[in-house]
PDB file of C-alpha atoms in Angstrom:
ATOM      1  CA  UNK Z   1       4.305 -51.269 -14.450  1.00 56.00           C
ATOM      2  CA  UNK Z   2       5.436 -48.018 -13.720  1.00 57.00           C
ATOM      3  CA  UNK Z   3       7.207 -47.071 -10.633  1.00 53.00           C
ATOM      4  CA  UNK Z   4       7.908 -43.710  -9.472  1.00 58.00           C
ATOM      5  CA  UNK Z   5       9.337 -42.363  -6.572  1.00 58.00           C
ATOM      6  CA  UNK Z   6       9.237 -38.418  -5.784  1.00 62.00           C
ATOM      7  CA  UNK Z   7      11.687 -36.593  -3.520  1.00 63.00           C
ATOM      8  CA  UNK Z   8       9.974 -33.181  -3.021  1.00 61.00           C
ATOM      9  CA  UNK Z   9      12.419 -30.899  -0.619  1.00 67.00           C
ATOM     10  CA  UNK Z  10      11.395 -27.145   0.974  1.00 75.00           C
ATOM     11  CA  UNK Z  11      14.064 -25.251   1.619  1.00 75.00           C
ATOM     12  CA  UNK Z  12      14.258 -22.574   3.960  1.00 81.00           C
ATOM     13  CA  UNK Z  13      14.338 -18.921   2.654  1.00 77.00           C
ATOM     14  CA  UNK Z  14      18.194 -19.288   3.605  1.00 85.00           C
ATOM     15  CA  UNK Z  15      18.509 -22.510   2.117  1.00 83.00           C
ATOM     16  CA  UNK Z  16      16.968 -21.066  -1.375  1.00 80.00           C
ATOM     17  CA  UNK Z  17      18.715 -18.147  -1.352  1.00 81.00           C
ATOM     18  CA  UNK Z  18      22.330 -20.000  -0.806  1.00 86.00           C
ATOM     19  CA  UNK Z  19      20.979 -22.919  -3.407  1.00 84.00           C
ATOM     20  CA  UNK Z  20      20.466 -20.044  -5.978  1.00 82.00           C
ATOM     21  CA  UNK Z  21      23.330 -18.019  -5.302  1.00 86.00           C
ATOM     22  CA  UNK Z  22      25.293 -21.700  -5.759  1.00 89.00           C
ATOM     23  CA  UNK Z  23      23.201 -21.869  -9.114  1.00 87.00           C
ATOM     24  CA  UNK Z  24      24.612 -18.431 -10.566  1.00 85.00           C
ATOM     25  CA  UNK Z  25      27.930 -19.354  -9.663  1.00 90.00           C
ATOM     26  CA  UNK Z  26      28.040 -22.454 -11.509  1.00 91.00           C
ATOM     27  CA  UNK Z  27      26.175 -20.743 -14.484  1.00 89.00           C
ATOM     28  CA  UNK Z  28      29.195 -18.144 -14.167  1.00 90.00           C
ATOM     29  CA  UNK Z  29      31.550 -20.799 -13.656  1.00 93.00           C
ATOM     30  CA  UNK Z  30      30.359 -22.137 -17.165  1.00 92.00           C
ATOM     31  CA  UNK Z  31      29.846 -19.116 -19.157  1.00 92.00           C
ATOM     32  CA  UNK Z  32      33.463 -18.406 -18.218  1.00 94.00           C
ATOM     33  CA  UNK Z  33      34.948 -21.984 -19.116  1.00 94.00           C
ATOM     34  CA  UNK Z  34      32.892 -21.444 -22.613  1.00 94.00           C
ATOM     35  CA  UNK Z  35      34.491 -17.905 -23.528  1.00 94.00           C
ATOM     36  CA  UNK Z  36      37.949 -19.531 -23.176  1.00 96.00           C
ATOM     37  CA  UNK Z  37      37.253 -22.284 -24.884  1.00 95.00           C
ATOM     38  CA  UNK Z  38      36.353 -20.004 -27.570  1.00 95.00           C
ATOM     39  CA  UNK Z  39      39.449 -17.933 -27.371  1.00 95.00           C
ATOM     40  CA  UNK Z  40      41.145 -21.404 -27.376  1.00 95.00           C
ATOM     41  CA  UNK Z  41      39.226 -22.176 -30.421  1.00 94.00           C
ATOM     42  CA  UNK Z  42      39.550 -18.646 -32.099  1.00 94.00           C
ATOM     43  CA  UNK Z  43      43.454 -19.127 -32.352  1.00 94.00           C
ATOM     44  CA  UNK Z  44      43.353 -23.476 -33.237  1.00 93.00           C
ATOM     45  CA  UNK Z  45      40.745 -21.671 -35.800  1.00 92.00           C
ATOM     46  CA  UNK Z  46      43.635 -18.802 -37.341  1.00 93.00           C
ATOM     47  CA  UNK Z  47      46.081 -21.566 -36.929  1.00 91.00           C
ATOM     48  CA  UNK Z  48      44.041 -24.051 -39.162  1.00 90.00           C
ATOM     49  CA  UNK Z  49      43.122 -21.519 -41.620  1.00 90.00           C
ATOM     50  CA  UNK Z  50      46.867 -20.632 -41.880  1.00 90.00           C
ATOM     51  CA  UNK Z  51      47.731 -24.319 -42.090  1.00 87.00           C
ATOM     52  CA  UNK Z  52      45.127 -24.714 -44.901  1.00 87.00           C
ATOM     53  CA  UNK Z  53      46.464 -21.544 -47.064  1.00 88.00           C
ATOM     54  CA  UNK Z  54      49.570 -22.555 -46.900  1.00 89.00           C
ATOM     55  CA  UNK Z  55      49.579 -26.590 -47.343  1.00 88.00           C
ATOM     56  CA  UNK Z  56      46.419 -26.544 -49.492  1.00 83.00           C
ATOM     57  CA  UNK Z  57      45.993 -30.367 -48.242  1.00 89.00           C
ATOM     58  CA  UNK Z  58      43.111 -32.203 -47.488  1.00 90.00           C
ATOM     59  CA  UNK Z  59      44.251 -33.198 -43.980  1.00 90.00           C
ATOM     60  CA  UNK Z  60      44.537 -28.871 -43.668  1.00 88.00           C
ATOM     61  CA  UNK Z  61      40.731 -28.164 -44.716  1.00 90.00           C
ATOM     62  CA  UNK Z  62      39.598 -31.187 -42.799  1.00 91.00           C
ATOM     63  CA  UNK Z  63      41.170 -30.030 -39.504  1.00 91.00           C
ATOM     64  CA  UNK Z  64      39.957 -26.545 -40.323  1.00 90.00           C
ATOM     65  CA  UNK Z  65      36.187 -27.317 -41.240  1.00 92.00           C
ATOM     66  CA  UNK Z  66      36.935 -29.994 -37.370  1.00 94.00           C
ATOM     67  CA  UNK Z  67      37.706 -26.430 -35.316  1.00 93.00           C
ATOM     68  CA  UNK Z  68      35.293 -24.723 -37.055  1.00 93.00           C
ATOM     69  CA  UNK Z  69      32.503 -26.556 -36.343  1.00 95.00           C
ATOM     70  CA  UNK Z  70      33.554 -26.796 -32.344  1.00 95.00           C
ATOM     71  CA  UNK Z  71      33.477 -23.020 -32.366  1.00 95.00           C
ATOM     72  CA  UNK Z  72      30.245 -22.883 -33.906  1.00 96.00           C
ATOM     73  CA  UNK Z  73      28.713 -25.786 -31.364  1.00 95.00           C
ATOM     74  CA  UNK Z  74      30.984 -23.298 -28.351  1.00 94.00           C
ATOM     75  CA  UNK Z  75      29.885 -20.182 -29.653  1.00 95.00           C
ATOM     76  CA  UNK Z  76      26.066 -21.661 -29.713  1.00 96.00           C
ATOM     77  CA  UNK Z  77      26.447 -22.977 -26.237  1.00 93.00           C
ATOM     78  CA  UNK Z  78      28.139 -19.921 -25.210  1.00 93.00           C
ATOM     79  CA  UNK Z  79      25.023 -17.486 -26.640  1.00 94.00           C
ATOM     80  CA  UNK Z  80      22.233 -19.822 -24.807  1.00 93.00           C
ATOM     81  CA  UNK Z  81      24.022 -19.720 -21.026  1.00 90.00           C
ATOM     82  CA  UNK Z  82      24.680 -16.123 -21.653  1.00 91.00           C
ATOM     83  CA  UNK Z  83      20.796 -15.662 -22.302  1.00 90.00           C
ATOM     84  CA  UNK Z  84      20.203 -17.399 -19.668  1.00 85.00           C
ATOM     85  CA  UNK Z  85      22.223 -15.432 -16.973  1.00 83.00           C
ATOM     86  CA  UNK Z  86      20.869 -12.350 -18.256  1.00 83.00           C
ATOM     87  CA  UNK Z  87      17.217 -13.331 -18.391  1.00 80.00           C
ATOM     88  CA  UNK Z  88      17.932 -14.162 -14.747  1.00 77.00           C
ATOM     89  CA  UNK Z  89      19.289 -10.976 -13.745  1.00 71.00           C
ATOM     90  CA  UNK Z  90      16.193  -9.335 -14.587  1.00 70.00           C
ATOM     91  CA  UNK Z  91      13.793 -12.088 -12.924  1.00 69.00           C
ATOM     92  CA  UNK Z  92      12.931 -10.976  -9.307  1.00 66.00           C
ATOM     93  CA  UNK Z  93      12.608 -13.814  -6.774  1.00 68.00           C
ATOM     94  CA  UNK Z  94       9.405 -15.012  -5.463  1.00 70.00           C
ATOM     95  CA  UNK Z  95      11.024 -13.538  -1.944  1.00 71.00           C
ATOM     96  CA  UNK Z  96      11.972 -10.006  -2.681  1.00 74.00           C
ATOM     97  CA  UNK Z  97       8.738  -9.661  -4.547  1.00 79.00           C
ATOM     98  CA  UNK Z  98       6.651 -11.437  -0.836  1.00 82.00           C
ATOM     99  CA  UNK Z  99       9.310  -9.121   1.215  1.00 80.00           C
ATOM    100  CA  UNK Z 100       8.058  -5.980  -1.134  1.00 85.00           C
ATOM    101  CA  UNK Z 101       4.440  -6.590  -1.069  1.00 88.00           C
ATOM    102  CA  UNK Z 102       4.209  -7.457   2.811  1.00 88.00           C
ATOM    103  CA  UNK Z 103       5.928  -3.738   3.733  1.00 89.00           C
ATOM    104  CA  UNK Z 104       3.597  -2.383   1.117  1.00 92.00           C
ATOM    105  CA  UNK Z 105       0.616  -4.012   3.284  1.00 92.00           C
ATOM    106  CA  UNK Z 106       2.434  -3.352   6.546  1.00 93.00           C
ATOM    107  CA  UNK Z 107       2.864   0.193   5.755  1.00 93.00           C
ATOM    108  CA  UNK Z 108      -0.713   0.851   4.468  1.00 94.00           C
ATOM    109  CA  UNK Z 109      -1.835  -0.666   7.303  1.00 95.00           C
ATOM    110  CA  UNK Z 110       0.357   1.295   9.497  1.00 95.00           C
ATOM    111  CA  UNK Z 111      -0.866   4.628   8.107  1.00 95.00           C
ATOM    112  CA  UNK Z 112      -4.708   2.897   8.256  1.00 95.00           C
ATOM    113  CA  UNK Z 113      -4.296   2.544  12.319  1.00 94.00           C
ATOM    114  CA  UNK Z 114      -2.528   6.043  12.597  1.00 95.00           C
ATOM    115  CA  UNK Z 115      -6.163   7.077  10.698  1.00 94.00           C
ATOM    116  CA  UNK Z 116      -8.271   5.438  12.836  1.00 94.00           C
ATOM    117  CA  UNK Z 117      -6.687   5.788  15.907  1.00 93.00           C
ATOM    118  CA  UNK Z 118      -6.950   9.844  15.106  1.00 94.00           C
ATOM    119  CA  UNK Z 119     -11.060   9.202  14.269  1.00 94.00           C
ATOM    120  CA  UNK Z 120     -11.467   7.709  17.649  1.00 94.00           C
ATOM    121  CA  UNK Z 121      -9.812  10.435  19.790  1.00 94.00           C
ATOM    122  CA  UNK Z 122     -11.686  12.957  17.566  1.00 93.00           C
ATOM    123  CA  UNK Z 123     -14.821  11.178  18.598  1.00 94.00           C
ATOM    124  CA  UNK Z 124     -13.517  10.470  21.929  1.00 95.00           C
ATOM    125  CA  UNK Z 125     -12.751  14.555  22.079  1.00 94.00           C
ATOM    126  CA  UNK Z 126     -16.825  14.930  20.622  1.00 94.00           C
ATOM    127  CA  UNK Z 127     -18.054  12.475  23.076  1.00 95.00           C
ATOM    128  CA  UNK Z 128     -16.609  14.305  26.133  1.00 95.00           C
ATOM    129  CA  UNK Z 129     -17.721  17.523  24.739  1.00 94.00           C
ATOM    130  CA  UNK Z 130     -21.062  16.495  24.338  1.00 94.00           C
ATOM    131  CA  UNK Z 131     -21.205  14.931  27.869  1.00 95.00           C
ATOM    132  CA  UNK Z 132     -20.019  18.594  29.186  1.00 94.00           C
ATOM    133  CA  UNK Z 133     -22.427  20.336  27.370  1.00 94.00           C
ATOM    134  CA  UNK Z 134     -24.994  17.675  28.375  1.00 95.00           C
ATOM    135  CA  UNK Z 135     -24.419  18.420  32.066  1.00 94.00           C
ATOM    136  CA  UNK Z 136     -24.500  22.050  31.424  1.00 95.00           C
ATOM    137  CA  UNK Z 137     -27.931  21.597  30.106  1.00 94.00           C
ATOM    138  CA  UNK Z 138     -28.992  19.333  32.944  1.00 94.00           C
ATOM    139  CA  UNK Z 139     -27.570  21.961  35.261  1.00 93.00           C
ATOM    140  CA  UNK Z 140     -29.292  24.871  33.875  1.00 93.00           C
ATOM    141  CA  UNK Z 141     -33.046  22.868  33.476  1.00 93.00           C
ATOM    142  CA  UNK Z 142     -32.472  21.982  37.391  1.00 93.00           C
ATOM    143  CA  UNK Z 143     -31.796  25.935  37.846  1.00 94.00           C
ATOM    144  CA  UNK Z 144     -34.969  26.472  35.405  1.00 93.00           C
ATOM    145  CA  UNK Z 145     -36.912  24.614  37.222  1.00 94.00           C
ATOM    146  CA  UNK Z 146     -35.805  25.858  40.730  1.00 93.00           C
ATOM    147  CA  UNK Z 147     -36.361  28.815  39.293  1.00 92.00           C
ATOM    148  CA  UNK Z 148     -39.973  28.553  38.064  1.00 93.00           C
ATOM    149  CA  UNK Z 149     -41.060  26.656  41.281  1.00 93.00           C
ATOM    150  CA  UNK Z 150     -39.665  29.959  43.054  1.00 90.00           C
ATOM    151  CA  UNK Z 151     -41.499  31.721  40.632  1.00 89.00           C
ATOM    152  CA  UNK Z 152     -44.644  30.084  41.215  1.00 90.00           C
ATOM    153  CA  UNK Z 153     -44.300  30.204  45.069  1.00 88.00           C
ATOM    154  CA  UNK Z 154     -43.568  33.765  44.760  1.00 88.00           C
ATOM    155  CA  UNK Z 155     -47.155  34.040  42.239  1.00 87.00           C
ATOM    156  CA  UNK Z 156     -49.470  31.931  44.547  1.00 87.00           C
ATOM    157  CA  UNK Z 157     -48.126  33.848  47.423  1.00 84.00           C
ATOM    158  CA  UNK Z 158     -48.667  37.129  46.145  1.00 79.00           C
ATOM    159  CA  UNK Z 159     -52.142  35.580  45.395  1.00 82.00           C
ATOM    160  CA  UNK Z 160     -53.024  34.129  48.991  1.00 77.00           C
ATOM    161  CA  UNK Z 161     -51.918  37.825  50.510  1.00 79.00           C
ATOM    162  CA  UNK Z 162     -54.871  39.396  47.157  1.00 76.00           C
ATOM    163  CA  UNK Z 163     -57.417  37.051  48.362  1.00 75.00           C
ATOM    164  CA  UNK Z 164     -56.510  37.348  52.360  1.00 72.00           C
ATOM    165  CA  UNK Z 165     -56.551  41.274  52.233  1.00 69.00           C
ATOM    166  CA  UNK Z 166     -59.847  41.137  50.311  1.00 65.00           C
TER     167      UNK Z 166
END
């Protein structure tokens, strides 16, 4: 039987930022500690090398090899941590990407809204102009109809008076 317990924690954006900052501080502390250890081991290698060259015994050679191996191991650890620090410096957090994306989308939406407001305003002006023109056409049509009736009435009266005079 296999039993597994998984704890899942969701951070708020501020908690995530604080967590990342703590992790970065811890990594930088480890990097500084490895660098100090390298400096110390470099001094010990120098001493062990001097002892080995002056004493030329087996004990001094073993001490030199031991310090040198520890130096190489620490140097490798330092390089790995340093590589991780450099890669994290170039990494962009998901929050930053989302913030930039949100900003870009918001800007584009605002531009689209302004543009659509401009077009709606222009259309409203055209509609108002069309209503004014339609009103003028209706007025002109009414006056033309009135003029036509008056002319028809005049022609009819003229015909009637001509028919009566004959």
